[in-house]
């Protein structure tokens, strides 16, 4: 699994404080610790509190790049903030844009931008009218996304489709139908696009967060999920992901499969 570490996000109080104080040490520490815990990419999200989101994105990207060599995910709903992150990107590591909607005009803007910067792109199965409440419309959005990628000659292996996961306490029907969405998205093209999820959304505001996240991650891996924005400090979650992938025959089994995958 491509594990995107979720922690460098202004939504977290410690990151919000670090941004306010321009405390590079705390951000660098979060970057290093997430890598040590198994992150493949580091998500960078300025949150909503920053006065100047573009300047904050630049500072966070520069701070992370000074600390580690890891690939980064620029996370914002605002194009100028992503652009600021791309401006600060040193070109020495893979970069992913997070994220774009399935609106055709948005795809016509973001896909060429991603292509120009040799960046991967996360696309959400929603449009101007909102997040669809049924399987078929989300599949339709995924098909639009893949079609636009083909039109722009954008490599499918750089495309990540995010079916959008909302808190379980808000909607109890959607985890089941998201599994159906994921299984069907994988049939849209050969090779299929990657499937991405912001896993922690699922348990937001509720109890048993770790258990809920861990259980659904395993179910989603069985449905074809190959990447997720997660709390990489949750060791049980990371071990469950490795084990699910071994059981899906993505890793070779041996008695020391866990140790081997962690190495
Ligand atoms: N898809 C894509 N990108 C995303 C999301 C997604 N980026 C943001 C988000 N969703 C994924 N990242 C997080 C990060 C933190 C939490 C949830 C998702 C979270 N935070 C605690 C909370 O809200 O309770 C904060 C608690 C604290 O302050 O300590 O759960 O879906 N493409």
PDB file of C-alpha atoms and ligand atoms in Angstrom:
ATOM      1  CA  UNK A   1       0.000   0.000   0.000  1.00  0.00           C
ATOM      2  CA  UNK A   2       1.104   3.510  -0.709  1.00  0.00           C
ATOM      3  CA  UNK A   3       0.747   4.940   2.793  1.00  0.00           C
ATOM      4  CA  UNK A   4       0.356   8.713   2.816  1.00  0.00           C
ATOM      5  CA  UNK A   5       1.083  10.106   6.280  1.00  0.00           C
ATOM      6  CA  UNK A   6      -1.791  12.412   7.301  1.00  0.00           C
ATOM      7  CA  UNK A   7      -0.164  14.270  10.188  1.00  0.00           C
ATOM      8  CA  UNK A   8       1.241  17.405   8.548  1.00  0.00           C
ATOM      9  CA  UNK A   9      -2.203  18.973   8.457  1.00  0.00           C
ATOM     10  CA  UNK A  10      -3.189  22.289  10.055  1.00  0.00           C
ATOM     11  CA  UNK A  11      -6.309  20.496  11.293  1.00  0.00           C
ATOM     12  CA  UNK A  12      -4.125  19.083  14.087  1.00  0.00           C
ATOM     13  CA  UNK A  13      -3.544  21.476  16.956  1.00  0.00           C
ATOM     14  CA  UNK A  14       0.225  20.863  17.214  1.00  0.00           C
ATOM     15  CA  UNK A  15       0.680  21.588  13.481  1.00  0.00           C
ATOM     16  CA  UNK A  16      -1.532  24.664  13.698  1.00  0.00           C
ATOM     17  CA  UNK A  17       0.664  25.948  16.535  1.00  0.00           C
ATOM     18  CA  UNK A  18       3.865  25.111  14.645  1.00  0.00           C
ATOM     19  CA  UNK A  19       2.585  27.070  11.629  1.00  0.00           C
ATOM     20  CA  UNK A  20       1.720  30.048  13.815  1.00  0.00           C
ATOM     21  CA  UNK A  21       5.180  30.070  15.459  1.00  0.00           C
ATOM     22  CA  UNK A  22       7.005  29.095  12.222  1.00  0.00           C
ATOM     23  CA  UNK A  23       8.418  26.244  14.278  1.00  0.00           C
ATOM     24  CA  UNK A  24      10.238  24.234  11.581  1.00  0.00           C
ATOM     25  CA  UNK A  25      11.612  21.735  14.119  1.00  0.00           C
ATOM     26  CA  UNK A  26       8.187  20.306  14.997  1.00  0.00           C
ATOM     27  CA  UNK A  27       7.238  19.871  11.330  1.00  0.00           C
ATOM     28  CA  UNK A  28      10.607  18.253  10.529  1.00  0.00           C
ATOM     29  CA  UNK A  29      10.116  15.900  13.465  1.00  0.00           C
ATOM     30  CA  UNK A  30       6.644  14.864  12.238  1.00  0.00           C
ATOM     31  CA  UNK A  31       8.089  14.264   8.775  1.00  0.00           C
ATOM     32  CA  UNK A  32      10.913  12.046  10.083  1.00  0.00           C
ATOM     33  CA  UNK A  33       8.726  10.112  12.502  1.00  0.00           C
ATOM     34  CA  UNK A  34       6.082   9.378   9.861  1.00  0.00           C
ATOM     35  CA  UNK A  35       8.732   8.040   7.494  1.00  0.00           C
ATOM     36  CA  UNK A  36      10.170   5.849  10.235  1.00  0.00           C
ATOM     37  CA  UNK A  37       6.632   4.550  10.881  1.00  0.00           C
ATOM     38  CA  UNK A  38       6.217   3.453   7.255  1.00  0.00           C
ATOM     39  CA  UNK A  39       4.862   6.443   5.323  1.00  0.00           C
ATOM     40  CA  UNK A  40       5.558   6.357   1.572  1.00  0.00           C
ATOM     41  CA  UNK A  41       4.315   9.917   0.930  1.00  0.00           C
ATOM     42  CA  UNK A  42       3.787  12.813   3.336  1.00  0.00           C
ATOM     43  CA  UNK A  43       0.528  14.733   2.978  1.00  0.00           C
ATOM     44  CA  UNK A  44       0.896  18.503   3.428  1.00  0.00           C
ATOM     45  CA  UNK A  45      -2.281  20.434   4.241  1.00  0.00           C
ATOM     46  CA  UNK A  46      -2.209  23.964   5.675  1.00  0.00           C
ATOM     47  CA  UNK A  47      -5.631  23.603   7.288  1.00  0.00           C
ATOM     48  CA  UNK A  48      -8.105  26.435   7.485  1.00  0.00           C
ATOM     49  CA  UNK A  49      -6.549  28.569  10.212  1.00  0.00           C
ATOM     50  CA  UNK A  50      -3.516  29.875   8.302  1.00  0.00           C
ATOM     51  CA  UNK A  51      -3.864  33.559   7.405  1.00  0.00           C
ATOM     52  CA  UNK A  52      -1.997  33.188   4.117  1.00  0.00           C
ATOM     53  CA  UNK A  53      -2.555  29.642   2.838  1.00  0.00           C
ATOM     54  CA  UNK A  54      -0.224  29.978  -0.136  1.00  0.00           C
ATOM     55  CA  UNK A  55       2.709  31.268   1.953  1.00  0.00           C
ATOM     56  CA  UNK A  56       2.014  28.554   4.542  1.00  0.00           C
ATOM     57  CA  UNK A  57       2.011  25.829   1.887  1.00  0.00           C
ATOM     58  CA  UNK A  58       5.347  27.122   0.560  1.00  0.00           C
ATOM     59  CA  UNK A  59       6.834  27.155   4.060  1.00  0.00           C
ATOM     60  CA  UNK A  60       5.595  23.655   4.906  1.00  0.00           C
ATOM     61  CA  UNK A  61       6.924  22.210   1.630  1.00  0.00           C
ATOM     62  CA  UNK A  62      10.311  23.883   2.120  1.00  0.00           C
ATOM     63  CA  UNK A  63      10.456  22.711   5.735  1.00  0.00           C
ATOM     64  CA  UNK A  64       9.609  19.098   4.866  1.00  0.00           C
ATOM     65  CA  UNK A  65      12.054  19.070   1.938  1.00  0.00           C
ATOM     66  CA  UNK A  66      14.865  20.368   4.153  1.00  0.00           C
ATOM     67  CA  UNK A  67      14.207  17.552   6.640  1.00  0.00           C
ATOM     68  CA  UNK A  68      13.601  14.443   4.502  1.00  0.00           C
ATOM     69  CA  UNK A  69      13.853  13.077   0.946  1.00  0.00           C
ATOM     70  CA  UNK A  70      10.309  11.689   0.970  1.00  0.00           C
ATOM     71  CA  UNK A  71       7.692  12.138  -1.744  1.00  0.00           C
ATOM     72  CA  UNK A  72       5.002  14.702  -0.885  1.00  0.00           C
ATOM     73  CA  UNK A  73       1.274  15.138  -1.418  1.00  0.00           C
ATOM     74  CA  UNK A  74       0.076  18.734  -1.749  1.00  0.00           C
ATOM     75  CA  UNK A  75      -3.371  18.775  -0.147  1.00  0.00           C
ATOM     76  CA  UNK A  76      -5.760  21.683  -0.763  1.00  0.00           C
ATOM     77  CA  UNK A  77      -9.119  22.323  -2.388  1.00  0.00           C
ATOM     78  CA  UNK A  78      -7.695  25.592  -3.733  1.00  0.00           C
ATOM     79  CA  UNK A  79      -5.710  25.625  -6.951  1.00  0.00           C
ATOM     80  CA  UNK A  80      -3.485  28.629  -5.982  1.00  0.00           C
ATOM     81  CA  UNK A  81      -2.440  26.779  -2.799  1.00  0.00           C
ATOM     82  CA  UNK A  82      -1.472  23.699  -4.823  1.00  0.00           C
ATOM     83  CA  UNK A  83       0.338  25.971  -7.266  1.00  0.00           C
ATOM     84  CA  UNK A  84       2.288  27.501  -4.348  1.00  0.00           C
ATOM     85  CA  UNK A  85       3.264  23.994  -3.252  1.00  0.00           C
ATOM     86  CA  UNK A  86       4.415  23.139  -6.781  1.00  0.00           C
ATOM     87  CA  UNK A  87       6.473  26.341  -6.885  1.00  0.00           C
ATOM     88  CA  UNK A  88       8.254  25.284  -3.690  1.00  0.00           C
ATOM     89  CA  UNK A  89       8.687  21.652  -4.813  1.00  0.00           C
ATOM     90  CA  UNK A  90      12.388  20.957  -5.408  1.00  0.00           C
ATOM     91  CA  UNK A  91      11.806  18.560  -8.322  1.00  0.00           C
ATOM     92  CA  UNK A  92      13.943  15.929  -6.572  1.00  0.00           C
ATOM     93  CA  UNK A  93      11.123  13.780  -5.227  1.00  0.00           C
ATOM     94  CA  UNK A  94       7.779  12.512  -6.490  1.00  0.00           C
ATOM     95  CA  UNK A  95       4.907  14.937  -5.918  1.00  0.00           C
ATOM     96  CA  UNK A  96       1.145  14.350  -5.899  1.00  0.00           C
ATOM     97  CA  UNK A  97      -1.648  16.907  -6.218  1.00  0.00           C
ATOM     98  CA  UNK A  98      -4.517  16.365  -3.763  1.00  0.00           C
ATOM     99  CA  UNK A  99      -7.114  16.905  -5.115  1.00  0.00           C
ATOM    100  CA  UNK A 100      -9.361  17.664  -8.062  1.00  0.00           C
ATOM    101  CA  UNK A 101     -13.107  17.077  -8.573  1.00  0.00           C
ATOM    102  CA  UNK A 102     -14.628  15.142 -11.477  1.00  0.00           C
ATOM    103  CA  UNK A 103     -15.967  18.307 -13.140  1.00  0.00           C
ATOM    104  CA  UNK A 104     -14.717  18.230 -16.741  1.00  0.00           C
ATOM    105  CA  UNK A 105     -13.454  21.830 -16.604  1.00  0.00           C
ATOM    106  CA  UNK A 106     -11.541  21.120 -13.381  1.00  0.00           C
ATOM    107  CA  UNK A 107      -9.985  18.008 -14.945  1.00  0.00           C
ATOM    108  CA  UNK A 108      -9.013  20.083 -18.004  1.00  0.00           C
ATOM    109  CA  UNK A 109      -7.081  22.390 -15.641  1.00  0.00           C
ATOM    110  CA  UNK A 110      -5.559  19.948 -13.139  1.00  0.00           C
ATOM    111  CA  UNK A 111      -4.513  17.124 -15.471  1.00  0.00           C
ATOM    112  CA  UNK A 112      -2.321  19.359 -17.716  1.00  0.00           C
ATOM    113  CA  UNK A 113      -0.883  20.993 -14.574  1.00  0.00           C
ATOM    114  CA  UNK A 114      -0.016  17.587 -13.098  1.00  0.00           C
ATOM    115  CA  UNK A 115       1.445  16.506 -16.430  1.00  0.00           C
ATOM    116  CA  UNK A 116       3.584  19.634 -16.713  1.00  0.00           C
ATOM    117  CA  UNK A 117       5.096  18.975 -13.266  1.00  0.00           C
ATOM    118  CA  UNK A 118       5.323  15.206 -13.724  1.00  0.00           C
ATOM    119  CA  UNK A 119       3.024  14.972 -10.709  1.00  0.00           C
ATOM    120  CA  UNK A 120       0.519  12.301  -9.738  1.00  0.00           C
ATOM    121  CA  UNK A 121      -3.074  13.446  -9.255  1.00  0.00           C
ATOM    122  CA  UNK A 122      -5.792  12.487  -6.787  1.00  0.00           C
ATOM    123  CA  UNK A 123      -9.289  12.967  -8.189  1.00  0.00           C
ATOM    124  CA  UNK A 124     -12.525  12.827  -6.202  1.00  0.00           C
ATOM    125  CA  UNK A 125     -15.730  11.186  -7.427  1.00  0.00           C
ATOM    126  CA  UNK A 126     -17.814  14.309  -6.880  1.00  0.00           C
ATOM    127  CA  UNK A 127     -18.768  17.316  -8.952  1.00  0.00           C
ATOM    128  CA  UNK A 128     -20.370  20.749  -8.614  1.00  0.00           C
ATOM    129  CA  UNK A 129     -23.630  19.128  -7.519  1.00  0.00           C
ATOM    130  CA  UNK A 130     -21.906  17.375  -4.612  1.00  0.00           C
ATOM    131  CA  UNK A 131     -20.956  13.871  -3.443  1.00  0.00           C
ATOM    132  CA  UNK A 132     -23.258  11.309  -5.106  1.00  0.00           C
ATOM    133  CA  UNK A 133     -25.276   9.111  -2.778  1.00  0.00           C
ATOM    134  CA  UNK A 134     -25.260   6.091  -5.089  1.00  0.00           C
ATOM    135  CA  UNK A 135     -22.757   3.701  -6.644  1.00  0.00           C
ATOM    136  CA  UNK A 136     -23.546   4.402 -10.287  1.00  0.00           C
ATOM    137  CA  UNK A 137     -22.941   8.159 -10.200  1.00  0.00           C
ATOM    138  CA  UNK A 138     -19.592   7.713  -8.473  1.00  0.00           C
ATOM    139  CA  UNK A 139     -18.603   5.175 -11.161  1.00  0.00           C
ATOM    140  CA  UNK A 140     -19.755   7.647 -13.809  1.00  0.00           C
ATOM    141  CA  UNK A 141     -17.451  10.281 -12.273  1.00  0.00           C
ATOM    142  CA  UNK A 142     -14.574   7.781 -12.216  1.00  0.00           C
ATOM    143  CA  UNK A 143     -15.205   7.041 -15.906  1.00  0.00           C
ATOM    144  CA  UNK A 144     -15.158  10.789 -16.707  1.00  0.00           C
ATOM    145  CA  UNK A 145     -11.848  11.102 -14.842  1.00  0.00           C
ATOM    146  CA  UNK A 146     -10.218   8.197 -16.690  1.00  0.00           C
ATOM    147  CA  UNK A 147     -11.561   9.442 -20.040  1.00  0.00           C
ATOM    148  CA  UNK A 148     -10.087  12.910 -19.393  1.00  0.00           C
ATOM    149  CA  UNK A 149      -6.748  11.344 -18.444  1.00  0.00           C
ATOM    150  CA  UNK A 150      -6.706   9.450 -21.747  1.00  0.00           C
ATOM    151  CA  UNK A 151      -7.708  12.602 -23.655  1.00  0.00           C
ATOM    152  CA  UNK A 152      -4.798  14.513 -22.113  1.00  0.00           C
ATOM    153  CA  UNK A 153      -2.418  11.607 -22.626  1.00  0.00           C
ATOM    154  CA  UNK A 154      -1.867  11.451 -18.877  1.00  0.00           C
ATOM    155  CA  UNK A 155      -0.344   8.189 -17.585  1.00  0.00           C
ATOM    156  CA  UNK A 156      -2.998   6.095 -15.812  1.00  0.00           C
ATOM    157  CA  UNK A 157      -0.396   4.921 -13.305  1.00  0.00           C
ATOM    158  CA  UNK A 158      -0.185   8.514 -12.042  1.00  0.00           C
ATOM    159  CA  UNK A 159      -3.922   8.754 -11.554  1.00  0.00           C
ATOM    160  CA  UNK A 160      -5.471   8.119  -8.123  1.00  0.00           C
ATOM    161  CA  UNK A 161      -9.252   7.935  -7.810  1.00  0.00           C
ATOM    162  CA  UNK A 162     -10.677   8.732  -4.384  1.00  0.00           C
ATOM    163  CA  UNK A 163     -14.265   7.467  -3.956  1.00  0.00           C
ATOM    164  CA  UNK A 164     -14.660   9.845  -0.935  1.00  0.00           C
ATOM    165  CA  UNK A 165     -15.293   8.463   2.484  1.00  0.00           C
ATOM    166  CA  UNK A 166     -17.501  10.348   4.936  1.00  0.00           C
ATOM    167  CA  UNK A 167     -17.880   9.760   8.692  1.00  0.00           C
ATOM    168  CA  UNK A 168     -19.716   6.545   9.580  1.00  0.00           C
ATOM    169  CA  UNK A 169     -21.754   8.452  12.162  1.00  0.00           C
ATOM    170  CA  UNK A 170     -23.164  10.574   9.312  1.00  0.00           C
ATOM    171  CA  UNK A 171     -23.914   7.770   6.844  1.00  0.00           C
ATOM    172  CA  UNK A 172     -23.935   4.057   7.643  1.00  0.00           C
ATOM    173  CA  UNK A 173     -24.713   2.865   4.122  1.00  0.00           C
ATOM    174  CA  UNK A 174     -21.729   4.259   2.337  1.00  0.00           C
ATOM    175  CA  UNK A 175     -18.814   2.021   3.454  1.00  0.00           C
ATOM    176  CA  UNK A 176     -20.561  -0.954   1.841  1.00  0.00           C
ATOM    177  CA  UNK A 177     -21.255   0.908  -1.356  1.00  0.00           C
ATOM    178  CA  UNK A 178     -17.739   2.338  -1.462  1.00  0.00           C
ATOM    179  CA  UNK A 179     -16.466  -1.232  -1.645  1.00  0.00           C
ATOM    180  CA  UNK A 180     -18.673  -1.754  -4.701  1.00  0.00           C
ATOM    181  CA  UNK A 181     -17.387   1.510  -6.217  1.00  0.00           C
ATOM    182  CA  UNK A 182     -13.783   0.409  -5.744  1.00  0.00           C
ATOM    183  CA  UNK A 183     -14.349  -3.026  -7.288  1.00  0.00           C
ATOM    184  CA  UNK A 184     -15.997  -1.435 -10.324  1.00  0.00           C
ATOM    185  CA  UNK A 185     -13.464   1.374 -10.756  1.00  0.00           C
ATOM    186  CA  UNK A 186     -10.774  -1.256 -11.179  1.00  0.00           C
ATOM    187  CA  UNK A 187     -12.626  -2.561 -14.245  1.00  0.00           C
ATOM    188  CA  UNK A 188     -12.751   0.827 -16.004  1.00  0.00           C
ATOM    189  CA  UNK A 189      -9.343   0.550 -17.616  1.00  0.00           C
ATOM    190  CA  UNK A 190      -6.412  -1.806 -17.997  1.00  0.00           C
ATOM    191  CA  UNK A 191      -4.162  -1.002 -16.199  1.00  0.00           C
ATOM    192  CA  UNK A 192      -6.632   0.402 -13.668  1.00  0.00           C
ATOM    193  CA  UNK A 193      -6.149   3.763 -11.955  1.00  0.00           C
ATOM    194  CA  UNK A 194      -4.923   3.684  -8.350  1.00  0.00           C
ATOM    195  CA  UNK A 195      -7.538   3.838  -5.611  1.00  0.00           C
ATOM    196  CA  UNK A 196      -6.948   6.305  -2.768  1.00  0.00           C
ATOM    197  CA  UNK A 197      -8.852   7.046   0.418  1.00  0.00           C
ATOM    198  CA  UNK A 198      -8.666   9.526   3.326  1.00  0.00           C
ATOM    199  CA  UNK A 199      -9.262   6.742   5.834  1.00  0.00           C
ATOM    200  CA  UNK A 200      -9.478   8.756   9.068  1.00  0.00           C
ATOM    201  CA  UNK A 201     -12.554  10.618   7.753  1.00  0.00           C
ATOM    202  CA  UNK A 202     -14.510   7.410   8.398  1.00  0.00           C
ATOM    203  CA  UNK A 203     -14.269   7.505  12.181  1.00  0.00           C
ATOM    204  CA  UNK A 204     -14.227  11.281  12.686  1.00  0.00           C
ATOM    205  CA  UNK A 205     -16.165  12.426  15.701  1.00  0.00           C
ATOM    206  CA  UNK A 206     -16.850   8.901  16.958  1.00  0.00           C
ATOM    207  CA  UNK A 207     -15.593   6.189  19.315  1.00  0.00           C
ATOM    208  CA  UNK A 208     -13.377   3.143  18.551  1.00  0.00           C
ATOM    209  CA  UNK A 209     -11.627   5.138  15.858  1.00  0.00           C
ATOM    210  CA  UNK A 210      -8.619   2.835  15.470  1.00  0.00           C
ATOM    211  CA  UNK A 211     -10.746  -0.304  15.310  1.00  0.00           C
ATOM    212  CA  UNK A 212     -13.124   1.179  12.717  1.00  0.00           C
ATOM    213  CA  UNK A 213     -10.300   2.534  10.543  1.00  0.00           C
ATOM    214  CA  UNK A 214      -8.316  -0.698  10.729  1.00  0.00           C
ATOM    215  CA  UNK A 215     -11.272  -2.927   9.908  1.00  0.00           C
ATOM    216  CA  UNK A 216     -12.423  -0.871   6.942  1.00  0.00           C
ATOM    217  CA  UNK A 217      -8.881  -0.541   5.585  1.00  0.00           C
ATOM    218  CA  UNK A 218      -8.627  -4.322   5.426  1.00  0.00           C
ATOM    219  CA  UNK A 219     -12.025  -4.562   3.682  1.00  0.00           C
ATOM    220  CA  UNK A 220     -11.024  -1.827   1.210  1.00  0.00           C
ATOM    221  CA  UNK A 221      -7.719  -3.547   0.397  1.00  0.00           C
ATOM    222  CA  UNK A 222      -9.728  -6.661  -0.433  1.00  0.00           C
ATOM    223  CA  UNK A 223     -11.821  -4.480  -2.803  1.00  0.00           C
ATOM    224  CA  UNK A 224      -8.689  -3.168  -4.556  1.00  0.00           C
ATOM    225  CA  UNK A 225      -7.584  -0.121  -2.556  1.00  0.00           C
ATOM    226  CA  UNK A 226      -3.843   0.349  -3.065  1.00  0.00           C
ATOM    227  CA  UNK A 227      -3.180   3.679  -1.363  1.00  0.00           C
ATOM    228  CA  UNK A 228      -4.552   5.653   1.570  1.00  0.00           C
ATOM    229  CA  UNK A 229      -3.984   8.758   3.649  1.00  0.00           C
ATOM    230  CA  UNK A 230      -3.615   7.310   7.121  1.00  0.00           C
ATOM    231  CA  UNK A 231      -2.314   7.705  10.650  1.00  0.00           C
ATOM    232  CA  UNK A 232       0.959   5.837  10.123  1.00  0.00           C
ATOM    233  CA  UNK A 233       1.663   6.046  13.868  1.00  0.00           C
ATOM    234  CA  UNK A 234      -1.137   3.480  14.343  1.00  0.00           C
ATOM    235  CA  UNK A 235       1.063   0.366  14.273  1.00  0.00           C
ATOM    236  CA  UNK A 236      -1.898  -2.036  14.347  1.00  0.00           C
ATOM    237  CA  UNK A 237      -3.335  -0.287  11.296  1.00  0.00           C
ATOM    238  CA  UNK A 238      -0.058  -0.519   9.378  1.00  0.00           C
ATOM    239  CA  UNK A 239       0.357  -4.188  10.319  1.00  0.00           C
ATOM    240  CA  UNK A 240      -3.236  -4.940   9.279  1.00  0.00           C
ATOM    241  CA  UNK A 241      -2.595  -3.306   5.877  1.00  0.00           C
ATOM    242  CA  UNK A 242       0.556  -5.360   5.319  1.00  0.00           C
ATOM    243  CA  UNK A 243      -1.246  -8.537   6.357  1.00  0.00           C
ATOM    244  CA  UNK A 244      -4.254  -7.826   4.113  1.00  0.00           C
ATOM    245  CA  UNK A 245      -1.905  -7.283   1.165  1.00  0.00           C
ATOM    246  CA  UNK A 246      -0.080 -10.527   1.945  1.00  0.00           C
ATOM    247  CA  UNK A 247      -3.429 -12.342   2.078  1.00  0.00           C
ATOM    248  CA  UNK A 248      -4.349 -10.783  -1.297  1.00  0.00           C
ATOM    249  CA  UNK A 249      -1.063 -12.253  -2.596  1.00  0.00           C
ATOM    250  CA  UNK A 250       0.520  -8.821  -3.210  1.00  0.00           C
ATOM    251  CA  UNK A 251       3.455  -9.860  -1.011  1.00  0.00           C
ATOM    252  CA  UNK A 252       5.070 -13.261  -0.855  1.00  0.00           C
ATOM    253  CA  UNK A 253       4.156 -15.158   2.300  1.00  0.00           C
ATOM    254  CA  UNK A 254       6.840 -16.224   4.745  1.00  0.00           C
ATOM    255  CA  UNK A 255       6.751 -16.603   8.534  1.00  0.00           C
ATOM    256  CA  UNK A 256       8.530 -13.268   8.722  1.00  0.00           C
ATOM    257  CA  UNK A 257       6.300 -11.431   6.199  1.00  0.00           C
ATOM    258  CA  UNK A 258       5.600  -8.606   8.647  1.00  0.00           C
ATOM    259  CA  UNK A 259       9.238  -8.008   9.408  1.00  0.00           C
ATOM    260  CA  UNK A 260      10.139  -8.245   5.710  1.00  0.00           C
ATOM    261  CA  UNK A 261       7.447  -5.741   4.662  1.00  0.00           C
ATOM    262  CA  UNK A 262       8.400  -3.333   7.443  1.00  0.00           C
ATOM    263  CA  UNK A 263      12.040  -3.476   6.369  1.00  0.00           C
TER     264      UNK A 263
HETATM  265  N1  LIG B   1      -9.300  12.438   0.485  1.00  0.00           N
HETATM  266  C1  LIG B   1      -8.216  13.094   0.022  1.00  0.00           C
HETATM  267  N2  LIG B   1      -7.496  13.930   0.790  1.00  0.00           N
HETATM  268  C2  LIG B   1      -7.861  14.142   2.064  1.00  0.00           C
HETATM  269  C3  LIG B   1      -8.979  13.485   2.597  1.00  0.00           C
HETATM  270  C4  LIG B   1      -9.712  12.608   1.762  1.00  0.00           C
HETATM  271  N3  LIG B   1      -7.135  14.993   2.843  1.00  0.00           N
HETATM  272  C5  LIG B   1      -7.588  15.364   4.154  1.00  0.00           C
HETATM  273  C6  LIG B   1      -8.336  14.225   4.817  1.00  0.00           C
HETATM  274  N4  LIG B   1      -9.306  13.679   3.920  1.00  0.00           N
HETATM  275  C7  LIG B   1      -7.367  13.132   5.230  1.00  0.00           C
HETATM  276  N5  LIG B   1      -6.607  13.537   6.367  1.00  0.00           N
HETATM  277  C8  LIG B   1      -7.159  13.524   7.652  1.00  0.00           C
HETATM  278  C9  LIG B   1      -6.391  14.010   8.669  1.00  0.00           C
HETATM  279  C10 LIG B   1      -6.876  13.981   9.969  1.00  0.00           C
HETATM  280  C11 LIG B   1      -8.135  13.474  10.231  1.00  0.00           C
HETATM  281  C12 LIG B   1      -8.901  12.976   9.200  1.00  0.00           C
HETATM  282  C13 LIG B   1      -8.404  12.995   7.908  1.00  0.00           C
HETATM  283  C14 LIG B   1      -8.682  13.472  11.615  1.00  0.00           C
HETATM  284  N6  LIG B   1      -8.285  14.434  12.434  1.00  0.00           N
HETATM  285  C15 LIG B   1      -8.700  14.540  13.800  1.00  0.00           C
HETATM  286  C16 LIG B   1     -10.192  14.779  13.924  1.00  0.00           C
HETATM  287  O1  LIG B   1     -10.768  15.491  13.090  1.00  0.00           O
HETATM  288  O2  LIG B   1     -10.794  14.257  14.854  1.00  0.00           O
HETATM  289  C17 LIG B   1      -7.961  15.676  14.469  1.00  0.00           C
HETATM  290  C18 LIG B   1      -7.768  15.370  15.864  1.00  0.00           C
HETATM  291  C19 LIG B   1      -6.670  16.188  16.503  1.00  0.00           C
HETATM  292  O3  LIG B   1      -6.663  17.411  16.376  1.00  0.00           O
HETATM  293  O4  LIG B   1      -5.811  15.591  17.160  1.00  0.00           O
HETATM  294  O5  LIG B   1      -9.462  12.627  11.952  1.00  0.00           O
HETATM  295  O6  LIG B   1     -10.719  11.990   2.151  1.00  0.00           O
HETATM  296  N7  LIG B   1      -7.853  12.881  -1.252  1.00  0.00           N
END
